PDB file of C-alpha atoms in Angstrom:
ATOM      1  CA  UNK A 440     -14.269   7.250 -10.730  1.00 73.00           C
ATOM      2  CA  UNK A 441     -16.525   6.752  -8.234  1.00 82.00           C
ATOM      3  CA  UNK A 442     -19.327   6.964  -9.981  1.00 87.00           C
ATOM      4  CA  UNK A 443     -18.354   4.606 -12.591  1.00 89.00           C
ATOM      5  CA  UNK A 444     -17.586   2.045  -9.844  1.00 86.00           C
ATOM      6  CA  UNK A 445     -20.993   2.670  -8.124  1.00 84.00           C
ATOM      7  CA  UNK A 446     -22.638   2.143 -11.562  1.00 89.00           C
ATOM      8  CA  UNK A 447     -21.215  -0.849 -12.224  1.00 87.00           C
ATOM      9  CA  UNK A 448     -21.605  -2.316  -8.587  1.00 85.00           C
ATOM     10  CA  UNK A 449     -25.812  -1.265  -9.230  1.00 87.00           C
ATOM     11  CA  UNK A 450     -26.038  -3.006 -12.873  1.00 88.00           C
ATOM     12  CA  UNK A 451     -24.761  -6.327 -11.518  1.00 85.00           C
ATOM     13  CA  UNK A 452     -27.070  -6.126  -8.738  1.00 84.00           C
ATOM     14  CA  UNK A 453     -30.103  -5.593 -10.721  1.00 88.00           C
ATOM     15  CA  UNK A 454     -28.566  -7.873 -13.064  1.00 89.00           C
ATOM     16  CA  UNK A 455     -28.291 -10.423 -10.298  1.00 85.00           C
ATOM     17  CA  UNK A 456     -31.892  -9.816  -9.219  1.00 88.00           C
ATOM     18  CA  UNK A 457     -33.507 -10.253 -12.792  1.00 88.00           C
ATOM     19  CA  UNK A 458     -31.273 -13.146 -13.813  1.00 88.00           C
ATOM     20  CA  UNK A 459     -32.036 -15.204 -10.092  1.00 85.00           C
ATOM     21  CA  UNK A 460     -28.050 -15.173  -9.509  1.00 86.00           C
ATOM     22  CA  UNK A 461     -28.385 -13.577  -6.266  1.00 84.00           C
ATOM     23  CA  UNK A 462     -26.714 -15.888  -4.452  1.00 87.00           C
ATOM     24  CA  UNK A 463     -23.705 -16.501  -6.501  1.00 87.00           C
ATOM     25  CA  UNK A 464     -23.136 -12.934  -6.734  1.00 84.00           C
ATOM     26  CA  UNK A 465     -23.162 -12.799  -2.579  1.00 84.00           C
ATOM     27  CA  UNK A 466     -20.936 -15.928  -2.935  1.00 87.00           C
ATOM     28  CA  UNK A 467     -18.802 -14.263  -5.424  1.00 84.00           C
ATOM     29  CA  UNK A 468     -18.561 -10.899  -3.780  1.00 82.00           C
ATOM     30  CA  UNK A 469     -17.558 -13.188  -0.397  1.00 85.00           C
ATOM     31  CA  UNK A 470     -14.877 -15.330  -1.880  1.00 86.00           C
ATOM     32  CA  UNK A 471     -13.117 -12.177  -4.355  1.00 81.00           C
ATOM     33  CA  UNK A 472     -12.954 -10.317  -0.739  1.00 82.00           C
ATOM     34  CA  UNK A 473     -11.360 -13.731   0.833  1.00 84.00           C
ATOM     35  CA  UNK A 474      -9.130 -14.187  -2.039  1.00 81.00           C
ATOM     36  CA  UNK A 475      -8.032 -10.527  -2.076  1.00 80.00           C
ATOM     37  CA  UNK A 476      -6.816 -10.510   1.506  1.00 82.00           C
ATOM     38  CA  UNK A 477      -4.816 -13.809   1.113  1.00 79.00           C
ATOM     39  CA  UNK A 478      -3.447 -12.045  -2.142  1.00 74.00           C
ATOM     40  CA  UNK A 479      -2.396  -9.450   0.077  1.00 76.00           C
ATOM     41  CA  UNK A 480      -0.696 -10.981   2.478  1.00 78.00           C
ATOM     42  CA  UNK A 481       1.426 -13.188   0.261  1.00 70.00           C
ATOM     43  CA  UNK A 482       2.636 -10.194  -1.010  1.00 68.00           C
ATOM     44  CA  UNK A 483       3.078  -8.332   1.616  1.00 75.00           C
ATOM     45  CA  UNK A 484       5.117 -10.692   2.883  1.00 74.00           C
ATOM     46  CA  UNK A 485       7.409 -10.962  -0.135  1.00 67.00           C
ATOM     47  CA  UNK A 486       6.651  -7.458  -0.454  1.00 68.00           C
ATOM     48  CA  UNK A 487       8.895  -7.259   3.361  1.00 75.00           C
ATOM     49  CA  UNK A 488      11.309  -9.779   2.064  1.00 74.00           C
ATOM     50  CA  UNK A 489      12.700  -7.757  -1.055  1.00 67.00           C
ATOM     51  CA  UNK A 490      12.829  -4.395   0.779  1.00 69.00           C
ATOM     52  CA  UNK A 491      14.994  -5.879   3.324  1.00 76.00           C
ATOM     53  CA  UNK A 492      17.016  -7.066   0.869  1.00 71.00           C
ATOM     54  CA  UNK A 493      17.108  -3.619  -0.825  1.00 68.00           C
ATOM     55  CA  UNK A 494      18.413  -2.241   2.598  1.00 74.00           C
ATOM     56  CA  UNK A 495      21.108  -4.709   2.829  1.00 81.00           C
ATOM     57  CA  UNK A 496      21.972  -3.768  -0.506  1.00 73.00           C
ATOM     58  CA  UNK A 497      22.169  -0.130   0.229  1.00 72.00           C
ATOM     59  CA  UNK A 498      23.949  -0.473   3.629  1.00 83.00           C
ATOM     60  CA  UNK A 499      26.485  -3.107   2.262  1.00 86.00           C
ATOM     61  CA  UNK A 500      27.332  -0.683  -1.259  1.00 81.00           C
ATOM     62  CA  UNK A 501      25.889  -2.403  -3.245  1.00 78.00           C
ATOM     63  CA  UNK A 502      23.351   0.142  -4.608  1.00 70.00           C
ATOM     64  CA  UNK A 503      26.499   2.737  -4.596  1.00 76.00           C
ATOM     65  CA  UNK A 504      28.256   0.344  -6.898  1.00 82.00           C
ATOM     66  CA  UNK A 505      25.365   0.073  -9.108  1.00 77.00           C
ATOM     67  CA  UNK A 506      25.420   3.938  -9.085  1.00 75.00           C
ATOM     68  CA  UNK A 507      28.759   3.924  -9.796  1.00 83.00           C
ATOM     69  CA  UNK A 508      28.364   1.829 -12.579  1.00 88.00           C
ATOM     70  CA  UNK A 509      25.302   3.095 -14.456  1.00 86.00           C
ATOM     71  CA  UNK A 510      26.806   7.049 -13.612  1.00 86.00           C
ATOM     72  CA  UNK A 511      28.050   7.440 -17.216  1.00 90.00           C
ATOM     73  CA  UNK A 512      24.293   6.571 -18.800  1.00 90.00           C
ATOM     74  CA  UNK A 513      22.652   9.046 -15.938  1.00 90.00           C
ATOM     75  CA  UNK A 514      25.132  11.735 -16.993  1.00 89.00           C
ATOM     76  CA  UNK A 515      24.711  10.932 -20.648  1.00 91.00           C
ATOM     77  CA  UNK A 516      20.575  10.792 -20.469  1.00 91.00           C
ATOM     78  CA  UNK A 517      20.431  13.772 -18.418  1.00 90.00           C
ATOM     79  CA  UNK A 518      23.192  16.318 -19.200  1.00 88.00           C
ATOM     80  CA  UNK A 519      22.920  19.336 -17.160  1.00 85.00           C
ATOM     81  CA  UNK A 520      21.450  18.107 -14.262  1.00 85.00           C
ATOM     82  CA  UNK A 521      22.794  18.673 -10.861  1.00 85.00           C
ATOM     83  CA  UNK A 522      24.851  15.889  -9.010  1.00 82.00           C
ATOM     84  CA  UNK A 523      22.150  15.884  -6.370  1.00 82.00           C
ATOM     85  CA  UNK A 524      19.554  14.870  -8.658  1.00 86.00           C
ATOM     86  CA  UNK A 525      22.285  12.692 -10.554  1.00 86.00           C
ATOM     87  CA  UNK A 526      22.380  10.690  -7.183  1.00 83.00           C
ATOM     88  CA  UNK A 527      18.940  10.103  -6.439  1.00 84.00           C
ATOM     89  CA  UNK A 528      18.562   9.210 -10.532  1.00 90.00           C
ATOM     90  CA  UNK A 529      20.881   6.774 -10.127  1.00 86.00           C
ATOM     91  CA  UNK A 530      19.343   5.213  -6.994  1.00 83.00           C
ATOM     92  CA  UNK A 531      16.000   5.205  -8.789  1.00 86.00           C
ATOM     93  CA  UNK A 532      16.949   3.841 -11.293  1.00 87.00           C
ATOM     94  CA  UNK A 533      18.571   0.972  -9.178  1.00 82.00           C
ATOM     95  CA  UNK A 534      16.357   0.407  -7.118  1.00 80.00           C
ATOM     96  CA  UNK A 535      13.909  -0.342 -10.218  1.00 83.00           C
ATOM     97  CA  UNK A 536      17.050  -2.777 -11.502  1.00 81.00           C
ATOM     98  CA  UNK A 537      16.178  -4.732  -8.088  1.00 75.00           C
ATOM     99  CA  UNK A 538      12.421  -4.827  -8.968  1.00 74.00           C
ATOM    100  CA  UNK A 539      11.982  -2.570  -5.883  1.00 71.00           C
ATOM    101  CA  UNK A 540       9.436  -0.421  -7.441  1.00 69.00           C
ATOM    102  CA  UNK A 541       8.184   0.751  -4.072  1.00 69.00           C
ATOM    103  CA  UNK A 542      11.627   1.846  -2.730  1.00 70.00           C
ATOM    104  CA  UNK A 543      12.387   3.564  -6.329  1.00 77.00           C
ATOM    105  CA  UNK A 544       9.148   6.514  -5.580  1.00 79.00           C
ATOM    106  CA  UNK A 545      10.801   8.319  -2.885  1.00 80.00           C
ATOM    107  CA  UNK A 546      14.081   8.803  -4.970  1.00 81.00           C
ATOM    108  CA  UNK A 547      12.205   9.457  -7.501  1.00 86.00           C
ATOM    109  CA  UNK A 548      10.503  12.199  -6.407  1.00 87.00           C
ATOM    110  CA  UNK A 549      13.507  13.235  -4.730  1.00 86.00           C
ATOM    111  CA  UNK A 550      15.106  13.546  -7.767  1.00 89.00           C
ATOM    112  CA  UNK A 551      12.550  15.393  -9.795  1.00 90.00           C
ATOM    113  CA  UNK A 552      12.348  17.992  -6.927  1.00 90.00           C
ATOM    114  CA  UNK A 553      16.097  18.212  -7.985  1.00 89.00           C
ATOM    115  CA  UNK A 554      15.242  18.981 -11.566  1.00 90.00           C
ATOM    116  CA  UNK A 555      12.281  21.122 -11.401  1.00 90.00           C
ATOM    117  CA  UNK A 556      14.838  23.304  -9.268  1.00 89.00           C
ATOM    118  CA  UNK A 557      16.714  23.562 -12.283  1.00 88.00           C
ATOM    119  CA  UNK A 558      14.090  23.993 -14.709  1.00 86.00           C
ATOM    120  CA  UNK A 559      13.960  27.124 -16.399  1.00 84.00           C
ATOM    121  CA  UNK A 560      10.722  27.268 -17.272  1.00 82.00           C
ATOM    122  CA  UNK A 561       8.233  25.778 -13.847  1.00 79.00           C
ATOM    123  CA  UNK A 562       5.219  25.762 -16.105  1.00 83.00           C
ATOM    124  CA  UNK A 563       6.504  23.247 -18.737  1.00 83.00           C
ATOM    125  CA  UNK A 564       8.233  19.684 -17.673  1.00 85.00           C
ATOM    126  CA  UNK A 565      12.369  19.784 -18.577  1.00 86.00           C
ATOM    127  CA  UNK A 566      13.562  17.006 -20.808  1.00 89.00           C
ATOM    128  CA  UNK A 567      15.492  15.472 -17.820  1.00 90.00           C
ATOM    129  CA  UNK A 568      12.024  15.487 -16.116  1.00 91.00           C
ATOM    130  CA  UNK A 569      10.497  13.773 -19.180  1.00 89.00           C
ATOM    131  CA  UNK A 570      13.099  11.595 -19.017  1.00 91.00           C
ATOM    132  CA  UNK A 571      12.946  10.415 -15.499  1.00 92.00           C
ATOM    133  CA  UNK A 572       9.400   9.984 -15.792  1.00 90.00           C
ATOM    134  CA  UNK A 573       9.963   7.822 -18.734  1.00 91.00           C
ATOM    135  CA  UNK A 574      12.994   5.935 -17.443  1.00 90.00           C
ATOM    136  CA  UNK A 575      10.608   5.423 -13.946  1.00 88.00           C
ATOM    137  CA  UNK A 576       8.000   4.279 -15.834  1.00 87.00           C
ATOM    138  CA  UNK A 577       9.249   2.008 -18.174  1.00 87.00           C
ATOM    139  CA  UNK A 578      11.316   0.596 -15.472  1.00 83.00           C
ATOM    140  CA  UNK A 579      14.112  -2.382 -17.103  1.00 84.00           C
ATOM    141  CA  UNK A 580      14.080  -4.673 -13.981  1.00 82.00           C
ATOM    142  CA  UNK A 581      16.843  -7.297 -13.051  1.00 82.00           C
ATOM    143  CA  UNK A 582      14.657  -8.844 -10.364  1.00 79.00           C
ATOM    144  CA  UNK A 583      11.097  -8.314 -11.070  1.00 81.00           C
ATOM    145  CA  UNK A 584       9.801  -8.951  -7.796  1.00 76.00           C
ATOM    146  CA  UNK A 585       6.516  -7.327  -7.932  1.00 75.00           C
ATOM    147  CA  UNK A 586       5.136  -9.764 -10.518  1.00 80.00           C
ATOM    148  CA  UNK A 587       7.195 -12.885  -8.996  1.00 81.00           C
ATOM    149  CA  UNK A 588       4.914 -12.408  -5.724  1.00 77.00           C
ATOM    150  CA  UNK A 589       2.257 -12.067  -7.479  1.00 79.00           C
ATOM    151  CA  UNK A 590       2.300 -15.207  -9.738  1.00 84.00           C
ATOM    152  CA  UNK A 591       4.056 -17.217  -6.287  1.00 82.00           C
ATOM    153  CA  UNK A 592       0.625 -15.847  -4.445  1.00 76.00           C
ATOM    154  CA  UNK A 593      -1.532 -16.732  -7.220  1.00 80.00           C
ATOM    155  CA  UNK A 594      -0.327 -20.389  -6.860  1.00 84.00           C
ATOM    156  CA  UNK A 595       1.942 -20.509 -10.247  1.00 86.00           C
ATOM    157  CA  UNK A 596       4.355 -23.592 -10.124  1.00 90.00           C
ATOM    158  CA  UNK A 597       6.654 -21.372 -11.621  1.00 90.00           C
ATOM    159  CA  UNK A 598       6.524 -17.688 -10.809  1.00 87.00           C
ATOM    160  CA  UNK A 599       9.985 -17.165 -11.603  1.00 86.00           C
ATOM    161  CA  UNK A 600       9.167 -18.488 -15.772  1.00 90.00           C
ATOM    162  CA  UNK A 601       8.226 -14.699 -16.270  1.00 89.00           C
ATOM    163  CA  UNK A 602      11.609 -13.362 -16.044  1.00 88.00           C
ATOM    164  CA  UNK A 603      13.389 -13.227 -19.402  1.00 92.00           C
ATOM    165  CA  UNK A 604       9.842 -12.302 -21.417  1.00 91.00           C
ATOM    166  CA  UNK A 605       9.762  -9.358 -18.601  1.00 89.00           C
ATOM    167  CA  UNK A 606      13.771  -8.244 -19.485  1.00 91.00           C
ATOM    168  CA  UNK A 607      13.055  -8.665 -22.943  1.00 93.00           C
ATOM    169  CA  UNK A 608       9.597  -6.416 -22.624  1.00 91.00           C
ATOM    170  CA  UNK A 609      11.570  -4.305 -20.335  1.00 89.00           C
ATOM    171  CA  UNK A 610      14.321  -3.480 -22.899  1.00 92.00           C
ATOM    172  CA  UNK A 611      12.254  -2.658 -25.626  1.00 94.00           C
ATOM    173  CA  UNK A 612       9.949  -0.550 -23.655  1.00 92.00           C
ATOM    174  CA  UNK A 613      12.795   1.456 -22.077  1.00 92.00           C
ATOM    175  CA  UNK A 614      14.899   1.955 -25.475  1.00 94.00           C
ATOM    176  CA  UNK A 615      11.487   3.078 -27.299  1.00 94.00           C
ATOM    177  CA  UNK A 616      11.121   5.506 -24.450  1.00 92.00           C
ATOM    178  CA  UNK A 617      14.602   7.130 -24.550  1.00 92.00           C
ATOM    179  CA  UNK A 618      14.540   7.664 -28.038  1.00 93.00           C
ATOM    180  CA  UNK A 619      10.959   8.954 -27.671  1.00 91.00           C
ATOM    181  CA  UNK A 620      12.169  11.645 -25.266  1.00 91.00           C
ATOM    182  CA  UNK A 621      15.295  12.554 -26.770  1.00 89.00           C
ATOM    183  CA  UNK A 622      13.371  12.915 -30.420  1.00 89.00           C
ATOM    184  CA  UNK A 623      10.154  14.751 -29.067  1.00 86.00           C
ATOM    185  CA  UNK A 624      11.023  16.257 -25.881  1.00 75.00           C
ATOM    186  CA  UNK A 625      12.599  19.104 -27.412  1.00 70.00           C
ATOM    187  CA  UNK A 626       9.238  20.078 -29.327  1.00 73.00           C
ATOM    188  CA  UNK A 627       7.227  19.112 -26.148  1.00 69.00           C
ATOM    189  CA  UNK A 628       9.017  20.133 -22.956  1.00 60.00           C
ATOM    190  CA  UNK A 629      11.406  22.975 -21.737  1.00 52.00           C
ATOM    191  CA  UNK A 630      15.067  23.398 -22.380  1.00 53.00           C
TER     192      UNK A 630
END
């Protein structure tokens, strides 16, 4: 990867050069590194903002009422799996409801740990595993607060606007996964 970066940095040089864009290309390099570090900081700060939030959450019970609530899907999409790695499904999966991507990776990989412990077979991926990965990826978010910081430190007048497009997205993307899983991961992954 790399290499494909340091290719493409050399062709717009010499494309700079033999065009007379020099400058603009400095300018543009300067001002994509300015804009990148303001980006950054607007989102970090959001970024703090919903994480706290996801700890208040979790040390109120909130997140163990979500559990609670969305137990009977975990137990339905993953039968056979462990209560330990029911647990840290179920806080995966809401922290993801939050939009709390970042907080959702270490449960996560907490609770494929969980499976792979109970996979039979360690060289091939267990449905549950294809289906955490899946239900990770795709990701149906309540609050998605990832792409709200990113439009608010972008300077969109409405960053919140994205929200029922994203649940709509969100819903598709997670049903076509499930049934993707449950019809091909038994041709595909371990039992």
């Amino acid at each position: 990867m790399n290499y494909i970066w340091g290719f493409m940095i050399l062709v717009s040089v010499i494309t700079a050069i033999f065009t007379g864009r020099v400058d603009e290309t400095v300018n543009a390099v300067f001002e994509g590194a300015q804009s990148s570090v303001s980006t950054l900081i607007s989102f970090a700060g959001v970024m703090c903002f919903w994480c706290g939030l996801m700890k208040i959450a979790e040390r109120s019970g909130i997140s163990q009422f979500i559990c609670r609530i969305i137990s009977p899907v975990v137990n339905r999409l993953f039968p056979g799996s462990s209560e330990a790695a029911r647990q840290h499904i179920s806080m995966n999966i809401t922290a993801n409801l939050l939009g709390m991507g970042n907080a959702a990776t270490p449960m996560g990989m907490l609770a494929a740990e969980e499976l792979d412990r109970e996979n039979p077979n360690p060289e091939i991926p267990s449905v549950n595993m294809c289906m955490l990965v899946v239900l990770n990826t795709t990701a149906f978010q309540f609050v998605p607060s990832t792409i709200i910081a990113l439009r608010a430190a972008a300077g969109s007048i409405s960053p919140v606007s994205i929200i029922i497009p994203i649940w709509f997205a969100s819903a598709v993307a997670v049903t076509a996964g499930i049934l993707s899983v449950k019809t091909m991961g038994r041709f595909i992954c371990a039992t």
